[in-house]
XYZ file of C-alpha atoms in Angstrom:
453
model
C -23.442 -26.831 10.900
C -19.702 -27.567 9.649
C -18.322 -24.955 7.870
C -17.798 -25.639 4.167
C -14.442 -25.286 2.262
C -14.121 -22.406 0.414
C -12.304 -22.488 -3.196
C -8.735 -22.031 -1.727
C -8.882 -25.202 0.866
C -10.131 -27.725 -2.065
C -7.828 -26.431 -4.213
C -4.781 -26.412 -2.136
C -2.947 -29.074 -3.190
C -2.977 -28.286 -6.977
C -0.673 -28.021 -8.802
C 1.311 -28.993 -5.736
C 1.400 -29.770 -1.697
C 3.095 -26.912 -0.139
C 2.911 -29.559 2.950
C 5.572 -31.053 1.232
C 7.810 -28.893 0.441
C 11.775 -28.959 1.830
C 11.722 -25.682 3.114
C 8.957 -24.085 5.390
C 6.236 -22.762 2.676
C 5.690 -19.252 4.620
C 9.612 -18.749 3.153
C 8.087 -19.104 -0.035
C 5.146 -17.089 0.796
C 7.353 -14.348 2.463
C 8.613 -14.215 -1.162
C 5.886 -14.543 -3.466
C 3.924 -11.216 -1.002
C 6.907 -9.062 -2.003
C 6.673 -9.991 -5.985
C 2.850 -9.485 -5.130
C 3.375 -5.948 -3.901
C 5.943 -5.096 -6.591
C 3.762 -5.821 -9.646
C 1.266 -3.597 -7.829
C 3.473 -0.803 -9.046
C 1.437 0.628 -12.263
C -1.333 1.038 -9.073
C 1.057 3.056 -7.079
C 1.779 7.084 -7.255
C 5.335 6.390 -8.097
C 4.078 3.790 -11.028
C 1.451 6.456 -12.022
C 3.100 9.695 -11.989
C 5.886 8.765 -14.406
C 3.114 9.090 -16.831
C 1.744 11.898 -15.923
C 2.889 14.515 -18.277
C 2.505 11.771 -20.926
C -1.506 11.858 -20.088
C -1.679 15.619 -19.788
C -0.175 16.073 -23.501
C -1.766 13.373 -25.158
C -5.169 14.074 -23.741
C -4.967 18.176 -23.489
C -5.671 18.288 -20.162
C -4.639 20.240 -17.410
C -2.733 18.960 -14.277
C -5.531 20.179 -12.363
C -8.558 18.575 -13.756
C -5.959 15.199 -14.219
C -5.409 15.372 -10.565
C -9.011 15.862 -9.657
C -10.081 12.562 -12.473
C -7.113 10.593 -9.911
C -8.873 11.771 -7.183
C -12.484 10.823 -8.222
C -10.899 7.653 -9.377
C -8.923 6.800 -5.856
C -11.712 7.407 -3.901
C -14.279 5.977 -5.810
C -12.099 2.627 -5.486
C -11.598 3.462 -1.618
C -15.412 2.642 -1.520
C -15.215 -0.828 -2.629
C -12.134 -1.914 -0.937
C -13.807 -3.204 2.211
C -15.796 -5.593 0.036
C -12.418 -6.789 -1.335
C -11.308 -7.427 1.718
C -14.284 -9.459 2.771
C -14.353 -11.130 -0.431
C -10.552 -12.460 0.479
C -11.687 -13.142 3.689
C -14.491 -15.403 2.100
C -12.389 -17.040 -1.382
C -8.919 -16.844 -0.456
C -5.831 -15.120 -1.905
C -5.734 -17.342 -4.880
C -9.156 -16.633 -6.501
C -8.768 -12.912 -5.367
C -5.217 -12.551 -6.822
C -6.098 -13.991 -10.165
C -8.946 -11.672 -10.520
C -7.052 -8.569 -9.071
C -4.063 -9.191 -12.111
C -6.344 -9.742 -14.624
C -8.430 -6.544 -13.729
C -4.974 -4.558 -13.747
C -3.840 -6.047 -16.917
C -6.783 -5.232 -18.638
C -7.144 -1.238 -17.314
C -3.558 -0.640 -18.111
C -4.185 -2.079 -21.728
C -7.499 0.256 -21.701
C -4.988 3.122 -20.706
C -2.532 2.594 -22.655
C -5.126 3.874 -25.725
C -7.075 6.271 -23.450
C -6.567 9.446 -25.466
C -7.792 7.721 -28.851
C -10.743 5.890 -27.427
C -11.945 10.141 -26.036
C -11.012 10.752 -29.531
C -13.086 8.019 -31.191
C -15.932 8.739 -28.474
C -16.060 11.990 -29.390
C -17.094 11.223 -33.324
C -20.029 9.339 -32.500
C -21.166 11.057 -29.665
C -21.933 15.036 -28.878
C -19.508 14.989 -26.124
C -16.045 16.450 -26.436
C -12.524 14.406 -26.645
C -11.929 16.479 -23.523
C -14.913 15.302 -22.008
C -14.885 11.704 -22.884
C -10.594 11.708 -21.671
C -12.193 13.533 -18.090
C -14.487 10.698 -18.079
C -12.154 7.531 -18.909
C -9.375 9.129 -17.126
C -11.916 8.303 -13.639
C -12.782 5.079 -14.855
C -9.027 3.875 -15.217
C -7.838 5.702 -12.475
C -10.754 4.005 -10.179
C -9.705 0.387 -11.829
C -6.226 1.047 -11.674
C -6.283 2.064 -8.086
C -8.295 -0.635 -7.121
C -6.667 -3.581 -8.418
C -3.349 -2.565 -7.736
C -2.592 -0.152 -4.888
C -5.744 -1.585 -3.230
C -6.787 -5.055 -3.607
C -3.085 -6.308 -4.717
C -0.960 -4.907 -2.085
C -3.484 -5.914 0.721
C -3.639 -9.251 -0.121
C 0.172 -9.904 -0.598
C 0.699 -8.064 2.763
C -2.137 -9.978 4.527
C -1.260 -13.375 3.375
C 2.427 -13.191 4.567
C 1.276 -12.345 8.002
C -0.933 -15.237 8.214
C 1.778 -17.209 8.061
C 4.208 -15.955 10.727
C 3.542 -14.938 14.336
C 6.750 -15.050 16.274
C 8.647 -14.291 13.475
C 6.168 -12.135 12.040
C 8.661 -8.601 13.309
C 11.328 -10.633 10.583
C 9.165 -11.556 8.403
C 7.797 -7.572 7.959
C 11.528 -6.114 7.927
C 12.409 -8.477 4.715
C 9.302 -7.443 2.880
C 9.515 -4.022 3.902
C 13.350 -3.620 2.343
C 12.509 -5.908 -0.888
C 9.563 -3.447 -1.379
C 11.093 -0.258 -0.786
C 13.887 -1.241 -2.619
C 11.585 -2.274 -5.529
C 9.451 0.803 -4.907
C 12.614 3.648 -4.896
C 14.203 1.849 -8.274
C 10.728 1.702 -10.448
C 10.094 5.359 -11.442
C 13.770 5.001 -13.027
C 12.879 1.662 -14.822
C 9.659 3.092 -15.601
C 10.951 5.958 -17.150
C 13.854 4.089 -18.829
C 11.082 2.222 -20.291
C 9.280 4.718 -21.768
C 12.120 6.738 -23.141
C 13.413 3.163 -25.105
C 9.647 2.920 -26.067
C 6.436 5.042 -25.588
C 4.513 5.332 -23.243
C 2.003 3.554 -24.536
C 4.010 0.292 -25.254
C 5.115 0.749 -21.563
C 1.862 0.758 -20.132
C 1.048 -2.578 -22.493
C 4.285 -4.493 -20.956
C 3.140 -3.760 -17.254
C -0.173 -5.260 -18.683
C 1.536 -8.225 -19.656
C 4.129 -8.797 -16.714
C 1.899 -7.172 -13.370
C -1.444 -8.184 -14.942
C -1.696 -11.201 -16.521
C 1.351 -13.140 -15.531
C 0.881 -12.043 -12.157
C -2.482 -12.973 -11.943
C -1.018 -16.843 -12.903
C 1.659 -16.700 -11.136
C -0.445 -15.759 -7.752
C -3.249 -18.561 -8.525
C -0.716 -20.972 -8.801
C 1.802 -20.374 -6.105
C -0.114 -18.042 -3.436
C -1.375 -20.115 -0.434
C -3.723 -18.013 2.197
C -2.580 -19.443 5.194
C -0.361 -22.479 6.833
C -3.813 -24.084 8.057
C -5.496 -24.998 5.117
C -1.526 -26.190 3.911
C -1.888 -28.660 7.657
C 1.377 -26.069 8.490
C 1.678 -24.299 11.498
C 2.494 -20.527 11.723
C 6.232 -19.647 11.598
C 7.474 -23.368 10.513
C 6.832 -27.327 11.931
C 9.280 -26.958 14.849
C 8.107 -24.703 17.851
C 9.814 -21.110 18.477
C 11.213 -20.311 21.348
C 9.750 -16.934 22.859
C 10.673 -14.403 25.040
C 8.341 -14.635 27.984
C 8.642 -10.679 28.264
C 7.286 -10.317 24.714
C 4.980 -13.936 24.944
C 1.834 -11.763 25.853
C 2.137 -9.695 22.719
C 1.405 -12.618 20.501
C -1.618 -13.168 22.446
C -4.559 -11.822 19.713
C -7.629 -11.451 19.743
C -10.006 -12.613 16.697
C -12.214 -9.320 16.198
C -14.662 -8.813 13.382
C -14.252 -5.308 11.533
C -17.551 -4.223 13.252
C -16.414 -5.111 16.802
C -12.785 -3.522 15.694
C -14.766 -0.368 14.850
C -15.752 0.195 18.648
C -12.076 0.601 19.741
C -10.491 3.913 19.464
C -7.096 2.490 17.686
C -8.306 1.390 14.503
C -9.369 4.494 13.907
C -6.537 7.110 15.165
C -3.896 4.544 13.321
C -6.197 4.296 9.744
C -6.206 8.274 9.991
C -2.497 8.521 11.271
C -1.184 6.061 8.125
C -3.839 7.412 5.641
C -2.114 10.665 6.125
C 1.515 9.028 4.249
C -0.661 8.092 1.700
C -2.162 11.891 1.302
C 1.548 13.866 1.861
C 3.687 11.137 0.108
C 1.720 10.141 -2.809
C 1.126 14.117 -3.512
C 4.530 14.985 -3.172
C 5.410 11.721 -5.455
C 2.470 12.599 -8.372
C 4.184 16.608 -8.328
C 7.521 15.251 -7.704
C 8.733 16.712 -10.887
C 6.956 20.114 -10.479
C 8.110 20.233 -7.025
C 11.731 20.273 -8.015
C 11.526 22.339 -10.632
C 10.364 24.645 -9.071
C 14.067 25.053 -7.319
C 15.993 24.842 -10.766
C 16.209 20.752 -10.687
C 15.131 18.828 -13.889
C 13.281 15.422 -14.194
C 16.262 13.159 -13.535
C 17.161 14.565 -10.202
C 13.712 14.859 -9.246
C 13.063 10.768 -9.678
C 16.681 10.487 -8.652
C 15.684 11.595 -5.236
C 13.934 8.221 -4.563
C 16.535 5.875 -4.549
C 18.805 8.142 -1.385
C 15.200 7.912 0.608
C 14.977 4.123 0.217
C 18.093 3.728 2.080
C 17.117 5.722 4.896
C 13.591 3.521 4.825
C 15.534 0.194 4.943
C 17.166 0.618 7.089
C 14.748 2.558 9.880
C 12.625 -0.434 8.822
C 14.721 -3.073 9.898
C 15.131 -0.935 13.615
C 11.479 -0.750 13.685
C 10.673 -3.960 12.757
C 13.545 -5.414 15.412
C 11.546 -3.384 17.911
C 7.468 -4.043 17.008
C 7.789 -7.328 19.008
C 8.795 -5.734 22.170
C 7.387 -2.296 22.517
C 3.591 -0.925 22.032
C 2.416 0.298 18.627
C 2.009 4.039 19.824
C 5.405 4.097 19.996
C 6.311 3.081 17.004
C 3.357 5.173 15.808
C 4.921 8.541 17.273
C 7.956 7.759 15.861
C 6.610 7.025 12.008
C 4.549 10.991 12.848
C 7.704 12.400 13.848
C 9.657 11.304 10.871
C 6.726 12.747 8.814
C 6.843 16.120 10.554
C 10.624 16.172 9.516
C 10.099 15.674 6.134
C 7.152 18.010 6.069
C 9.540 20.908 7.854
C 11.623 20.308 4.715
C 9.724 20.821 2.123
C 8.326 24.500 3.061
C 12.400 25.634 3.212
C 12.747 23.123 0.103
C 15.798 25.123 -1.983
C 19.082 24.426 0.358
C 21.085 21.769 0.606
C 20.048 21.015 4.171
C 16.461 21.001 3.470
C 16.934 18.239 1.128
C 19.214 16.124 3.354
C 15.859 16.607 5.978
C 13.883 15.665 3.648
C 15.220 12.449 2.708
C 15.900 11.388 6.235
C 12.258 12.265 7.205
C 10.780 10.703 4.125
C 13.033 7.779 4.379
C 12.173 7.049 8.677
C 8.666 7.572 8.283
C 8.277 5.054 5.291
C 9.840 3.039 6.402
C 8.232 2.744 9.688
C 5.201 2.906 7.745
C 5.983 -0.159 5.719
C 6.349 -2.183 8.905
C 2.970 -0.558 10.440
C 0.711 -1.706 7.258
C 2.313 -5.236 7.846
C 1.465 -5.550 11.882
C -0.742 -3.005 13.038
C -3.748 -4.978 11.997
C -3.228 -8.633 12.320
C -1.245 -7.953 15.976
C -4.944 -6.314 17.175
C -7.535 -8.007 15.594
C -5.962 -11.463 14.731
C -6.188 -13.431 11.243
C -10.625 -13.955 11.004
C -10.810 -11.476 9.319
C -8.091 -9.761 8.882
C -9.517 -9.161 5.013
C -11.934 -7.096 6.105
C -10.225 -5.270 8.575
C -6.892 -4.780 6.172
C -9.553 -3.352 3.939
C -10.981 -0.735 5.719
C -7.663 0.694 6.919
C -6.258 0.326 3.104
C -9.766 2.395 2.405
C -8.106 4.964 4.405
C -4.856 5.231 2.744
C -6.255 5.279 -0.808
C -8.730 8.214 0.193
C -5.729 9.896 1.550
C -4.049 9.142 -1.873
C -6.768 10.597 -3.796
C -7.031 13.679 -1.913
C -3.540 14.663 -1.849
C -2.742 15.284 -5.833
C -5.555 17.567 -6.159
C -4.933 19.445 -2.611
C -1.400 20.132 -3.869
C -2.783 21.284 -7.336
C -5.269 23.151 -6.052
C -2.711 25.239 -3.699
C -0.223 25.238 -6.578
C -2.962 26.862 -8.597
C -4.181 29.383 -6.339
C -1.016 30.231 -4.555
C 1.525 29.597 -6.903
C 3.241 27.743 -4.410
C 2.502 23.928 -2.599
C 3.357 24.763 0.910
C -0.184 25.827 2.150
C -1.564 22.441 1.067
C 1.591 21.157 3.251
C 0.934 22.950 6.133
C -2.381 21.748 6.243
C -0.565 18.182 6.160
C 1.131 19.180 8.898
C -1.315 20.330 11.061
C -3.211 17.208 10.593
C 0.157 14.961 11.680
C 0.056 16.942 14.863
C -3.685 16.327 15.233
C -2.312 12.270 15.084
C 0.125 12.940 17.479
C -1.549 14.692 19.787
C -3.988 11.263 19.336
C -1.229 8.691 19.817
C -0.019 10.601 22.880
C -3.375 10.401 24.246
C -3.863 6.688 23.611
C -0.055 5.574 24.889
C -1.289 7.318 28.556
C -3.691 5.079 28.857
C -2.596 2.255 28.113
C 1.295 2.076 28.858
C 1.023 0.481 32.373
C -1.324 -2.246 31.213
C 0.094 -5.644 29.362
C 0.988 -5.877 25.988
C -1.589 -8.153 24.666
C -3.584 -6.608 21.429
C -6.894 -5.888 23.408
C -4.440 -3.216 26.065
C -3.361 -1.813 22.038
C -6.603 -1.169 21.420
């Protein structure tokens, strides 16, 4: 039985043929991903934890317990992000983007009046405002999470490796420095635009501009891949190869269940998912972290912008190298990075340890921004690369859930964060120990993506 078109492939040609367009459309797509994984900011730690102490005053809540609500939240939406992904898989990026903005806009709109909807709870109902802000703190969080740092970013990432395969090392190193760029500057603007506003009005723009408009914007200018379009991965005109490197491109087309039998997806969804626990713990304290050494709020953010040079441009090394050498490699290299910048935080207080810290923060993001782009769709091909992006973004938002409250915890038991970043770095060791394992046994066979896995 022929297959039948989903809703993308009968509505690719409106409001326009990207089959006729001037320039190859995967340019345009190349584009449109990174403004699809910038307006997933609100989603992100660094979106979220400029408003942090906003939430904790307004609803009288401790750090703790606010932690612990972004943890129930994350992982609760860490649950459902496979389903996204096989939803994408199923309806396209255009269907799935306008839903994921409009979701977003609406749960930053919802937060924006959090504290007074516990408060207006709390009159009609027995519970406590305290209760009812625990409560709708999860429920945001778990929306919030979802729509942007999960369904959002995977999407925009997935779709702009559909479209390139050659050129798909290129194609990864542009996003990833648009991105990080994007990523170091927005606590700043963030916090610039709460200080000329509130934070509630804040929270109501991002509504406006990463929800809503984004949610249009996708529908009517995202395209899912160059096959539906009658295009042909990385432009009409073939690409000359490099026969060393021709076997790499080679993929298989795995479904997440047979992609679940080989030892790789899992020791690289653990090895990335721990980024997301360290990074978006140390990002959510930043500004407890550093004041703890006599810095205020402005230096704290301020440390962002020095890391996101060191990403770019480790990114655009990386990304030069993922089409000639295996992923453990680059793998090893992304853990080692993280180990540096681990190192430096338990001897955080010198000028050196800072200097460490940005250039191990810096290499392993932004190694890790070029593994999220390749790792998947160079193993298990493009099929369904929805589901499979999902469960590895699962990962990395249960590792983002855990790690706020693990660093509260230890900074409310010890006084201190470093035990909850030794543990960290005991478990980076565990990966490389892993990726070690997994490069022996495979470095003398042929690069194709089944020898990778």
């Amino acid at each position: 039985m022929e297959k039948r078109p989903n809703i993308e492939e009968r509505l690719v040609n409106m409001p326009f043929n990207p089959e006729k367009s001037p320039l190859y459309y995967g340019w345009f797509i190349l584009a449109l991903g990174a403004v699809g994984i910038l307006m997933s900011i609100p989603g992100q730690t660094m979106g979220v934890s400029v408003f942090t102490d906003y939430l904790i005053d307004a609803l009288g809540i401790s750090r703790l317990n606010l932690s612990l609500t972004y943890m129930i939240g994350t992982t609760l939406s860490s649950l459902v992000l496979s389903r996204a992904g096989k939803f994408y898989d199923r309806f396209g990026v255009r269907l799935t983007v306008l839903l994921s903005g409009s979701i977003m806009g609406l749960i930053l709109l919802f937060l924006s009046q959090v504290d007074r909807i516990a408060g207006a709870a709390a009159q009609v109902t027995p519970l406590s405002p305290y209760v009812w802000g625990f409560t709708l703190m999860i429920l945001g969080f778990f929306l919030l999470r979802f729509s942007g740092q999960g369904v959002m970013t995977m999407i925009s990432r997935s779709m702009v490796m559909k479209w390139f395969n050659k050129r798909r090392g290129l194609a990864a190193a542009i996003l990833g420095v648009v991105t990080s760029f994007g990523f170091s500057y927005a606590p700043r603007l963030l916090d610039s635009l709460i200080q000329n506003h509130t934070w509630r009005e804040a929270w109501q723009v991002l509504a406006l501009v990463c929800g809503f408009a984004m949610a249009l914007f996708g529908f009517i200018f995202f395209r899912d891949n160059p096959r539906i379009c009658r295009l042909k991965q990385d432009g009409r005109k073939e690409v000359k190869e490099n026969p060393k490197t021709a076997l790499l491109h080679r993929t298989e087309e795995l479904t997440l269940k047979e992609a679940k039998r080989r030892p790789a997806l899992w020791i690289f969804a653990v090895s990335l998912a721990i980024l997301s626990l360290y990074n978006t713990a140390y990002t959510f304290h930043v500004v407890s972290i550093f004041g703890k050494i006599g810095l205020d709020r402005s230096q704290a953010i301020g440390i962002f912008l020095p890391i996101s040079l060191v990403s770019v441009s480790s990114q655009f090394l990386i990304s030069a190298l993922s089409d000639r050498v295996r992923l453990e490699i680059l793998y090893l290299i992304y853990l080692a990075g993280l180990v540096l910048g681990m190192v430096a935080i338990l001897f955080l207080g010198t000028g050196l340890p800072i200097l460490l810290l940005i250039i191990g923060m810096g290499i392993s993001g932004g190694v890790f921004g070029t593994l999220t782009s390749i790792t998947w769709v160079r193993l298990y091909g493009n099929a369904h690369l929805g589901a499979i992006s999902g469960f590895g973004m699962s990962w990395m938002v249960v590792g983002s859930a855990v790690g706020p409250y693990l660093f509260s915890l230890a900074e409310q038991f010890t006084g201190s964060y470093n035990p909850a970043v030794l543990l960290c770095l005991v478990l980076t060791a565990a990966m490389i120990v892993c990726t070690s394992v997994l490069w022996l046994k495979r470095r003398d066979e042929p690069l194709t993506s089944s020898s990778d896995t």
